[in-house]
Amino acid sequence: MHHLIKEKLPPHLAIIMDGNGRWAEKRSLDRVEGHRQGAESVRRIVRASREIGISHLTLFAFSSENWSRPRLEVDALMLLLRNYLETELQEMLENHIRLMAIGDLARLPQEVQTALQESVKKTAQGRGMTLTLALSYGGRDDILQAVRRIMSHGRDGNLKPEEIQEELFSKYLWSRDLPDPDLLIRTSGEMRISNFFLWQLAYTEIYFTPTLWPDFTREEFIQALLSYQNRERRFGLTSEQVRVGDG
Ligand code: FPP
């Protein structure tokens, strides 16, 4: 049993799943074996998130920089992804999980795009939890594609510079259908954002853990959520202002 307070769960939880390679290297295994175990961790944490009652879970599964990894590793990751989509569709449907994908999806192999489109379409009615996979995603890419589209709308004459407010800008990001993340978890001991959500993380609480992603258990996941529940989010205000606003 855990002591999580349902009302204080982070509505949107994002995770940078790092350390698959090191997990494998520590065991003298191929890096791909680390990713395979990483995919098992994905299954475990998606299941736990749904059970606990998280509304939006976003997983940074493949960055725009990851394309530069050795060809064999990229291919293996794409295959794991496809396999994940195929094996989990039924469970997603049963658990009312809605799958979404964000990123430069056109760069993904055609088979992955097709599998994604199919899962996204079939799960579109899911209201239990939104699972978003960030694939071929880069935070700077996201901001740039938003700026490009805003500029072309401006040129077409229906958007004035003063209309470009935060809310409007957010609607041009790939994450337009998601609220900003409340909590970001990064495994493997690296303490950086690595070009994940840049705009979106402005007020996000961050939880870093040295645990490698394949070793990230349900118990530690609950620890991370408990740590979040014990924090005071001030959004730039004073502690007193926040407490008055609460009551
Ligand atoms: C980081 O570990 C992880 C990735 C680059 C890929 C994440 C992919 C998965 C967890 C599996 C497939 C995804 C799904 C959704 C089924 P790393 O290789 O950077 O680790 P290292 O820093 O120790 O080398």
PDB file of C-alpha atoms and ligand atoms in Angstrom:
ATOM      1  CA  MET A   1       0.000   0.000   0.000  1.00  0.00           C
ATOM      2  CA  HIS A   2       1.060   3.570  -0.569  1.00  0.00           C
ATOM      3  CA  HIS A   3      -0.018   6.842   1.004  1.00  0.00           C
ATOM      4  CA  LEU A   4      -0.579   8.928  -2.049  1.00  0.00           C
ATOM      5  CA  ILE A   5      -3.248  11.613  -1.866  1.00  0.00           C
ATOM      6  CA  LYS A   6      -5.453  11.216  -4.909  1.00  0.00           C
ATOM      7  CA  GLU A   7      -6.258  14.941  -5.105  1.00  0.00           C
ATOM      8  CA  LYS A   8      -2.578  15.869  -5.117  1.00  0.00           C
ATOM      9  CA  LEU A   9      -1.345  13.626  -7.918  1.00  0.00           C
ATOM     10  CA  PRO A  10       0.479  15.447 -10.718  1.00  0.00           C
ATOM     11  CA  PRO A  11      -2.135  15.706 -13.498  1.00  0.00           C
ATOM     12  CA  HIS A  12       0.632  15.519 -16.083  1.00  0.00           C
ATOM     13  CA  LEU A  13       3.716  13.431 -15.399  1.00  0.00           C
ATOM     14  CA  ALA A  14       6.590  13.373 -17.877  1.00  0.00           C
ATOM     15  CA  ILE A  15       9.544  10.978 -17.760  1.00  0.00           C
ATOM     16  CA  ILE A  16      13.014  11.024 -19.310  1.00  0.00           C
ATOM     17  CA  MET A  17      13.764   7.299 -19.363  1.00  0.00           C
ATOM     18  CA  ASP A  18      17.548   7.212 -19.215  1.00  0.00           C
ATOM     19  CA  GLY A  19      20.176   4.579 -18.475  1.00  0.00           C
ATOM     20  CA  ASN A  20      19.220   1.583 -20.609  1.00  0.00           C
ATOM     21  CA  GLY A  21      22.667   1.455 -22.193  1.00  0.00           C
ATOM     22  CA  ARG A  22      24.511   1.620 -18.860  1.00  0.00           C
ATOM     23  CA  TRP A  23      22.202  -1.025 -17.391  1.00  0.00           C
ATOM     24  CA  ALA A  24      23.308  -3.382 -20.171  1.00  0.00           C
ATOM     25  CA  GLU A  25      26.984  -2.422 -20.104  1.00  0.00           C
ATOM     26  CA  LYS A  26      27.150  -3.086 -16.344  1.00  0.00           C
ATOM     27  CA  ARG A  27      26.078  -6.644 -17.123  1.00  0.00           C
ATOM     28  CA  SER A  28      28.299  -7.007 -20.197  1.00  0.00           C
ATOM     29  CA  LEU A  29      25.201  -7.249 -22.337  1.00  0.00           C
ATOM     30  CA  ASP A  30      24.442  -5.621 -25.639  1.00  0.00           C
ATOM     31  CA  ARG A  31      22.926  -2.109 -25.306  1.00  0.00           C
ATOM     32  CA  VAL A  32      19.856  -3.386 -27.138  1.00  0.00           C
ATOM     33  CA  GLU A  33      19.190  -5.745 -24.233  1.00  0.00           C
ATOM     34  CA  GLY A  34      19.051  -2.639 -22.032  1.00  0.00           C
ATOM     35  CA  HIS A  35      16.405  -1.122 -24.283  1.00  0.00           C
ATOM     36  CA  ARG A  36      14.459  -4.382 -24.197  1.00  0.00           C
ATOM     37  CA  GLN A  37      14.439  -4.241 -20.397  1.00  0.00           C
ATOM     38  CA  GLY A  38      13.610  -0.546 -20.700  1.00  0.00           C
ATOM     39  CA  ALA A  39      10.493  -1.454 -22.659  1.00  0.00           C
ATOM     40  CA  GLU A  40       9.485  -3.771 -19.792  1.00  0.00           C
ATOM     41  CA  SER A  41       9.896  -0.830 -17.458  1.00  0.00           C
ATOM     42  CA  VAL A  42       7.626   1.189 -19.739  1.00  0.00           C
ATOM     43  CA  ARG A  43       4.945  -1.493 -19.449  1.00  0.00           C
ATOM     44  CA  ARG A  44       5.289  -1.508 -15.653  1.00  0.00           C
ATOM     45  CA  ILE A  45       5.152   2.263 -15.216  1.00  0.00           C
ATOM     46  CA  VAL A  46       2.279   2.776 -17.670  1.00  0.00           C
ATOM     47  CA  ARG A  47       0.278   0.153 -15.776  1.00  0.00           C
ATOM     48  CA  ALA A  48       1.123   1.720 -12.407  1.00  0.00           C
ATOM     49  CA  SER A  49       0.256   5.219 -13.641  1.00  0.00           C
ATOM     50  CA  ARG A  50      -3.143   4.068 -14.836  1.00  0.00           C
ATOM     51  CA  GLU A  51      -3.852   2.276 -11.547  1.00  0.00           C
ATOM     52  CA  ILE A  52      -2.722   5.197  -9.410  1.00  0.00           C
ATOM     53  CA  GLY A  53      -4.833   7.635 -11.409  1.00  0.00           C
ATOM     54  CA  ILE A  54      -2.416   9.810 -13.384  1.00  0.00           C
ATOM     55  CA  SER A  55      -4.331  11.677 -16.135  1.00  0.00           C
ATOM     56  CA  HIS A  56      -1.481  12.377 -18.545  1.00  0.00           C
ATOM     57  CA  LEU A  57       1.739  10.402 -18.816  1.00  0.00           C
ATOM     58  CA  THR A  58       4.352  11.498 -21.344  1.00  0.00           C
ATOM     59  CA  LEU A  59       7.413   9.374 -22.072  1.00  0.00           C
ATOM     60  CA  PHE A  60      10.493  10.721 -23.835  1.00  0.00           C
ATOM     61  CA  ALA A  61      11.113   7.576 -25.879  1.00  0.00           C
ATOM     62  CA  PHE A  62      13.329   8.849 -28.713  1.00  0.00           C
ATOM     63  CA  SER A  63      14.952  12.244 -29.119  1.00  0.00           C
ATOM     64  CA  SER A  64      15.808  14.078 -32.324  1.00  0.00           C
ATOM     65  CA  GLU A  65      19.463  13.543 -31.340  1.00  0.00           C
ATOM     66  CA  ASN A  66      18.980   9.760 -30.974  1.00  0.00           C
ATOM     67  CA  TRP A  67      18.908   9.461 -34.793  1.00  0.00           C
ATOM     68  CA  SER A  68      22.707   9.839 -34.661  1.00  0.00           C
ATOM     69  CA  ARG A  69      23.204   6.621 -32.665  1.00  0.00           C
ATOM     70  CA  PRO A  70      24.593   3.542 -34.466  1.00  0.00           C
ATOM     71  CA  ARG A  71      22.233   2.324 -37.132  1.00  0.00           C
ATOM     72  CA  LEU A  72      21.765  -1.058 -35.438  1.00  0.00           C
ATOM     73  CA  GLU A  73      20.701   0.566 -32.170  1.00  0.00           C
ATOM     74  CA  VAL A  74      18.244   2.910 -33.904  1.00  0.00           C
ATOM     75  CA  ASP A  75      16.762  -0.026 -35.820  1.00  0.00           C
ATOM     76  CA  ALA A  76      16.436  -2.065 -32.630  1.00  0.00           C
ATOM     77  CA  LEU A  77      14.666   0.814 -30.864  1.00  0.00           C
ATOM     78  CA  MET A  78      12.242   1.207 -33.764  1.00  0.00           C
ATOM     79  CA  LEU A  79      11.509  -2.505 -33.680  1.00  0.00           C
ATOM     80  CA  LEU A  80      10.909  -2.411 -29.912  1.00  0.00           C
ATOM     81  CA  LEU A  81       8.572   0.486 -30.380  1.00  0.00           C
ATOM     82  CA  ARG A  82       6.576  -1.284 -33.049  1.00  0.00           C
ATOM     83  CA  ASN A  83       6.437  -4.396 -30.936  1.00  0.00           C
ATOM     84  CA  TYR A  84       5.278  -2.370 -27.940  1.00  0.00           C
ATOM     85  CA  LEU A  85       2.481  -0.766 -29.945  1.00  0.00           C
ATOM     86  CA  GLU A  86       1.327  -4.119 -31.274  1.00  0.00           C
ATOM     87  CA  THR A  87       1.422  -5.994 -27.973  1.00  0.00           C
ATOM     88  CA  GLU A  88      -0.106  -3.230 -25.833  1.00  0.00           C
ATOM     89  CA  LEU A  89      -3.013  -2.128 -28.012  1.00  0.00           C
ATOM     90  CA  GLN A  90      -5.462  -4.557 -26.428  1.00  0.00           C
ATOM     91  CA  GLU A  91      -4.488  -3.573 -22.897  1.00  0.00           C
ATOM     92  CA  MET A  92      -4.711   0.113 -23.768  1.00  0.00           C
ATOM     93  CA  LEU A  93      -8.230  -0.395 -25.049  1.00  0.00           C
ATOM     94  CA  GLU A  94      -9.268  -2.393 -21.972  1.00  0.00           C
ATOM     95  CA  ASN A  95      -7.861   0.254 -19.656  1.00  0.00           C
ATOM     96  CA  HIS A  96      -9.299   3.198 -21.623  1.00  0.00           C
ATOM     97  CA  ILE A  97      -5.856   4.580 -22.366  1.00  0.00           C
ATOM     98  CA  ARG A  98      -5.626   7.102 -25.156  1.00  0.00           C
ATOM     99  CA  LEU A  99      -2.342   6.971 -27.044  1.00  0.00           C
ATOM    100  CA  MET A 100      -0.840  10.082 -28.609  1.00  0.00           C
ATOM    101  CA  ALA A 101       2.533  10.768 -30.215  1.00  0.00           C
ATOM    102  CA  ILE A 102       4.418  14.043 -30.521  1.00  0.00           C
ATOM    103  CA  GLY A 103       7.585  14.925 -32.379  1.00  0.00           C
ATOM    104  CA  ASP A 104       8.890  14.952 -35.924  1.00  0.00           C
ATOM    105  CA  LEU A 105       6.944  11.779 -36.654  1.00  0.00           C
ATOM    106  CA  ALA A 106       7.538  11.900 -40.415  1.00  0.00           C
ATOM    107  CA  ARG A 107      11.145  10.808 -39.759  1.00  0.00           C
ATOM    108  CA  LEU A 108      10.026   7.500 -38.238  1.00  0.00           C
ATOM    109  CA  PRO A 109      10.099   4.374 -40.420  1.00  0.00           C
ATOM    110  CA  GLN A 110       6.871   3.895 -42.331  1.00  0.00           C
ATOM    111  CA  GLU A 111       5.908   0.740 -40.377  1.00  0.00           C
ATOM    112  CA  VAL A 112       6.241   2.620 -37.092  1.00  0.00           C
ATOM    113  CA  GLN A 113       4.175   5.521 -38.407  1.00  0.00           C
ATOM    114  CA  THR A 114       1.478   3.114 -39.539  1.00  0.00           C
ATOM    115  CA  ALA A 115       1.423   1.259 -36.208  1.00  0.00           C
ATOM    116  CA  LEU A 116       1.258   4.577 -34.368  1.00  0.00           C
ATOM    117  CA  GLN A 117      -1.562   5.929 -36.524  1.00  0.00           C
ATOM    118  CA  GLU A 118      -3.539   2.772 -35.985  1.00  0.00           C
ATOM    119  CA  SER A 119      -3.111   2.775 -32.191  1.00  0.00           C
ATOM    120  CA  VAL A 120      -3.818   6.494 -31.946  1.00  0.00           C
ATOM    121  CA  LYS A 121      -6.992   6.081 -33.967  1.00  0.00           C
ATOM    122  CA  LYS A 122      -8.252   3.001 -32.147  1.00  0.00           C
ATOM    123  CA  THR A 123      -7.630   4.436 -28.674  1.00  0.00           C
ATOM    124  CA  ALA A 124      -8.957   7.924 -29.435  1.00  0.00           C
ATOM    125  CA  GLN A 125     -12.006   7.443 -27.205  1.00  0.00           C
ATOM    126  CA  GLY A 126      -9.927   6.464 -24.153  1.00  0.00           C
ATOM    127  CA  ARG A 127     -10.691   8.662 -21.160  1.00  0.00           C
ATOM    128  CA  GLY A 128      -8.811   6.771 -18.428  1.00  0.00           C
ATOM    129  CA  MET A 129      -5.359   8.193 -19.115  1.00  0.00           C
ATOM    130  CA  THR A 130      -3.536   9.838 -21.987  1.00  0.00           C
ATOM    131  CA  LEU A 131      -0.222   8.181 -22.792  1.00  0.00           C
ATOM    132  CA  THR A 132       1.921  10.375 -25.009  1.00  0.00           C
ATOM    133  CA  LEU A 133       5.094   9.073 -26.611  1.00  0.00           C
ATOM    134  CA  ALA A 134       7.607  11.764 -27.517  1.00  0.00           C
ATOM    135  CA  LEU A 135       9.307  10.317 -30.591  1.00  0.00           C
ATOM    136  CA  SER A 136      11.912  12.012 -32.719  1.00  0.00           C
ATOM    137  CA  TYR A 137      11.190  14.851 -30.346  1.00  0.00           C
ATOM    138  CA  GLY A 138      13.377  17.839 -29.581  1.00  0.00           C
ATOM    139  CA  GLY A 139      12.346  20.825 -27.487  1.00  0.00           C
ATOM    140  CA  ARG A 140      14.058  23.304 -29.799  1.00  0.00           C
ATOM    141  CA  ASP A 141      12.579  21.602 -32.875  1.00  0.00           C
ATOM    142  CA  ASP A 142       9.171  21.959 -31.249  1.00  0.00           C
ATOM    143  CA  ILE A 143       9.601  25.689 -30.648  1.00  0.00           C
ATOM    144  CA  LEU A 144      10.959  26.251 -34.155  1.00  0.00           C
ATOM    145  CA  GLN A 145       8.133  24.422 -35.891  1.00  0.00           C
ATOM    146  CA  ALA A 146       5.697  26.519 -33.843  1.00  0.00           C
ATOM    147  CA  VAL A 147       7.425  29.764 -34.853  1.00  0.00           C
ATOM    148  CA  ARG A 148       7.418  28.728 -38.512  1.00  0.00           C
ATOM    149  CA  ARG A 149       3.712  27.998 -38.484  1.00  0.00           C
ATOM    150  CA  ILE A 150       2.929  31.197 -36.587  1.00  0.00           C
ATOM    151  CA  MET A 151       4.913  33.198 -39.136  1.00  0.00           C
ATOM    152  CA  SER A 152       3.133  31.661 -42.054  1.00  0.00           C
ATOM    153  CA  HIS A 153      -0.210  32.416 -40.397  1.00  0.00           C
ATOM    154  CA  GLY A 154       0.969  35.990 -39.859  1.00  0.00           C
ATOM    155  CA  ARG A 155       1.908  36.263 -43.507  1.00  0.00           C
ATOM    156  CA  ASP A 156      -1.508  35.005 -44.538  1.00  0.00           C
ATOM    157  CA  GLY A 157      -2.833  38.058 -42.751  1.00  0.00           C
ATOM    158  CA  ASN A 158      -4.827  36.648 -39.875  1.00  0.00           C
ATOM    159  CA  LEU A 159      -2.355  36.874 -36.989  1.00  0.00           C
ATOM    160  CA  LYS A 160      -0.891  40.061 -35.500  1.00  0.00           C
ATOM    161  CA  PRO A 161       2.322  40.156 -33.424  1.00  0.00           C
ATOM    162  CA  GLU A 162       0.477  41.380 -30.306  1.00  0.00           C
ATOM    163  CA  GLU A 163      -1.817  38.364 -30.516  1.00  0.00           C
ATOM    164  CA  ILE A 164       1.121  36.035 -29.910  1.00  0.00           C
ATOM    165  CA  GLN A 165       0.584  35.431 -26.194  1.00  0.00           C
ATOM    166  CA  GLU A 166       1.662  32.409 -24.156  1.00  0.00           C
ATOM    167  CA  GLU A 167      -1.645  30.642 -24.575  1.00  0.00           C
ATOM    168  CA  LEU A 168      -1.682  31.063 -28.316  1.00  0.00           C
ATOM    169  CA  PHE A 169       1.965  30.008 -28.645  1.00  0.00           C
ATOM    170  CA  SER A 170       1.270  26.826 -26.662  1.00  0.00           C
ATOM    171  CA  LYS A 171      -1.398  25.916 -29.183  1.00  0.00           C
ATOM    172  CA  TYR A 172       1.227  25.771 -31.931  1.00  0.00           C
ATOM    173  CA  LEU A 173       3.481  23.374 -30.025  1.00  0.00           C
ATOM    174  CA  TRP A 174       3.333  19.621 -30.666  1.00  0.00           C
ATOM    175  CA  SER A 175       2.099  19.346 -27.066  1.00  0.00           C
ATOM    176  CA  ARG A 176      -0.942  21.518 -27.804  1.00  0.00           C
ATOM    177  CA  ASP A 177      -3.364  18.900 -26.449  1.00  0.00           C
ATOM    178  CA  LEU A 178      -1.521  18.516 -23.135  1.00  0.00           C
ATOM    179  CA  PRO A 179      -1.369  20.672 -20.020  1.00  0.00           C
ATOM    180  CA  ASP A 180       2.162  21.666 -18.926  1.00  0.00           C
ATOM    181  CA  PRO A 181       3.831  18.845 -16.963  1.00  0.00           C
ATOM    182  CA  ASP A 182       3.527  19.067 -13.173  1.00  0.00           C
ATOM    183  CA  LEU A 183       6.298  16.589 -12.477  1.00  0.00           C
ATOM    184  CA  LEU A 184       9.293  15.458 -14.526  1.00  0.00           C
ATOM    185  CA  ILE A 185      11.182  12.324 -13.521  1.00  0.00           C
ATOM    186  CA  ARG A 186      14.633  11.624 -14.958  1.00  0.00           C
ATOM    187  CA  THR A 187      16.392   8.372 -14.190  1.00  0.00           C
ATOM    188  CA  SER A 188      20.083   7.391 -14.359  1.00  0.00           C
ATOM    189  CA  GLY A 189      21.600  10.242 -12.373  1.00  0.00           C
ATOM    190  CA  GLU A 190      21.960  12.782 -15.189  1.00  0.00           C
ATOM    191  CA  MET A 191      20.694  16.157 -14.048  1.00  0.00           C
ATOM    192  CA  ARG A 192      19.715  17.886 -17.229  1.00  0.00           C
ATOM    193  CA  ILE A 193      16.756  18.389 -19.549  1.00  0.00           C
ATOM    194  CA  SER A 194      18.517  17.182 -22.729  1.00  0.00           C
ATOM    195  CA  ASN A 195      16.330  19.144 -25.128  1.00  0.00           C
ATOM    196  CA  PHE A 196      13.083  17.593 -23.883  1.00  0.00           C
ATOM    197  CA  PHE A 197      10.143  19.946 -23.206  1.00  0.00           C
ATOM    198  CA  LEU A 198      11.742  23.406 -22.991  1.00  0.00           C
ATOM    199  CA  TRP A 199       8.791  25.782 -23.057  1.00  0.00           C
ATOM    200  CA  GLN A 200       6.535  23.343 -21.214  1.00  0.00           C
ATOM    201  CA  LEU A 201       8.794  22.755 -18.183  1.00  0.00           C
ATOM    202  CA  ALA A 202       8.754  26.382 -16.952  1.00  0.00           C
ATOM    203  CA  TYR A 203       7.156  25.534 -13.570  1.00  0.00           C
ATOM    204  CA  THR A 204       7.531  21.768 -13.498  1.00  0.00           C
ATOM    205  CA  GLU A 205       8.816  20.042 -10.360  1.00  0.00           C
ATOM    206  CA  ILE A 206      11.778  17.785 -11.159  1.00  0.00           C
ATOM    207  CA  TYR A 207      12.705  14.467  -9.568  1.00  0.00           C
ATOM    208  CA  PHE A 208      16.142  13.075 -10.374  1.00  0.00           C
ATOM    209  CA  THR A 209      17.109   9.567  -9.352  1.00  0.00           C
ATOM    210  CA  PRO A 210      20.351   7.607  -9.901  1.00  0.00           C
ATOM    211  CA  THR A 211      18.330   4.456 -10.653  1.00  0.00           C
ATOM    212  CA  LEU A 212      18.742   3.256 -14.233  1.00  0.00           C
ATOM    213  CA  TRP A 213      15.477   3.113 -16.196  1.00  0.00           C
ATOM    214  CA  PRO A 214      15.287  -0.720 -16.429  1.00  0.00           C
ATOM    215  CA  ASP A 215      15.606  -0.859 -12.619  1.00  0.00           C
ATOM    216  CA  PHE A 216      12.936   1.770 -11.957  1.00  0.00           C
ATOM    217  CA  THR A 217      10.321  -0.063  -9.928  1.00  0.00           C
ATOM    218  CA  ARG A 218       6.741   0.671  -9.030  1.00  0.00           C
ATOM    219  CA  GLU A 219       7.911   1.288  -5.439  1.00  0.00           C
ATOM    220  CA  GLU A 220      10.368   3.956  -6.480  1.00  0.00           C
ATOM    221  CA  PHE A 221       7.765   5.451  -8.782  1.00  0.00           C
ATOM    222  CA  ILE A 222       5.486   5.868  -5.778  1.00  0.00           C
ATOM    223  CA  GLN A 223       8.393   7.427  -3.847  1.00  0.00           C
ATOM    224  CA  ALA A 224       8.774  10.008  -6.611  1.00  0.00           C
ATOM    225  CA  LEU A 225       5.056  10.823  -6.456  1.00  0.00           C
ATOM    226  CA  LEU A 226       5.205  11.105  -2.658  1.00  0.00           C
ATOM    227  CA  SER A 227       8.148  13.483  -2.934  1.00  0.00           C
ATOM    228  CA  TYR A 228       6.095  15.612  -5.339  1.00  0.00           C
ATOM    229  CA  GLN A 229       3.160  15.656  -2.940  1.00  0.00           C
ATOM    230  CA  ASN A 230       5.395  17.020  -0.198  1.00  0.00           C
ATOM    231  CA  ARG A 231       6.546  19.995  -2.232  1.00  0.00           C
ATOM    232  CA  GLU A 232       5.043  23.447  -2.266  1.00  0.00           C
ATOM    233  CA  ARG A 233       4.567  24.851  -5.733  1.00  0.00           C
ATOM    234  CA  ARG A 234       4.766  28.626  -5.677  1.00  0.00           C
ATOM    235  CA  PHE A 235       4.767  29.635  -9.368  1.00  0.00           C
ATOM    236  CA  GLY A 236       6.870  32.694  -8.480  1.00  0.00           C
ATOM    237  CA  LEU A 237       4.669  33.773  -5.553  1.00  0.00           C
ATOM    238  CA  THR A 238       5.585  33.885  -1.860  1.00  0.00           C
ATOM    239  CA  SER A 239       4.859  30.989   0.433  1.00  0.00           C
ATOM    240  CA  GLU A 240       2.232  33.052   2.250  1.00  0.00           C
ATOM    241  CA  GLN A 241       0.423  34.025  -0.944  1.00  0.00           C
ATOM    242  CA  VAL A 242       0.270  30.384  -1.944  1.00  0.00           C
ATOM    243  CA  ARG A 243      -1.139  29.288   1.429  1.00  0.00           C
ATOM    244  CA  VAL A 244      -3.820  32.031   1.413  1.00  0.00           C
ATOM    245  CA  GLY A 245      -4.764  31.062  -2.138  1.00  0.00           C
ATOM    246  CA  ASP A 246      -5.109  27.443  -1.032  1.00  0.00           C
ATOM    247  CA  GLY A 247      -7.644  28.158   1.695  1.00  0.00           C
TER     248      GLY A 247
HETATM  249  C1  FPP B   1      17.931   6.128 -22.789  1.00  0.00           C
HETATM  250  O1  FPP B   1      18.877   5.160 -22.432  1.00  0.00           O
HETATM  251  C2  FPP B   1      16.799   5.547 -23.464  1.00  0.00           C
HETATM  252  C3  FPP B   1      16.520   5.700 -24.789  1.00  0.00           C
HETATM  253  C4  FPP B   1      17.376   6.477 -25.715  1.00  0.00           C
HETATM  254  C5  FPP B   1      15.360   5.074 -25.398  1.00  0.00           C
HETATM  255  C6  FPP B   1      14.179   4.809 -24.495  1.00  0.00           C
HETATM  256  C7  FPP B   1      13.519   3.614 -25.016  1.00  0.00           C
HETATM  257  C8  FPP B   1      12.894   2.655 -24.278  1.00  0.00           C
HETATM  258  C9  FPP B   1      12.719   2.779 -22.831  1.00  0.00           C
HETATM  259  C10 FPP B   1      12.359   1.399 -24.893  1.00  0.00           C
HETATM  260  C11 FPP B   1      11.429   1.533 -26.025  1.00  0.00           C
HETATM  261  C12 FPP B   1      10.336   2.489 -25.817  1.00  0.00           C
HETATM  262  C13 FPP B   1       9.023   2.168 -25.736  1.00  0.00           C
HETATM  263  C14 FPP B   1       8.006   3.234 -25.563  1.00  0.00           C
HETATM  264  C15 FPP B   1       8.566   0.779 -25.773  1.00  0.00           C
HETATM  265  P1  FPP B   1      20.351   5.309 -23.014  1.00  0.00           P
HETATM  266  O2  FPP B   1      20.506   4.335 -24.100  1.00  0.00           O
HETATM  267  O3  FPP B   1      20.605   6.733 -23.351  1.00  0.00           O
HETATM  268  O4  FPP B   1      21.182   4.897 -21.754  1.00  0.00           O
HETATM  269  P2  FPP B   1      22.684   5.303 -21.455  1.00  0.00           P
HETATM  270  O5  FPP B   1      22.666   6.777 -21.204  1.00  0.00           O
HETATM  271  O6  FPP B   1      22.997   4.512 -20.233  1.00  0.00           O
HETATM  272  O7  FPP B   1      23.481   4.905 -22.644  1.00  0.00           O
END
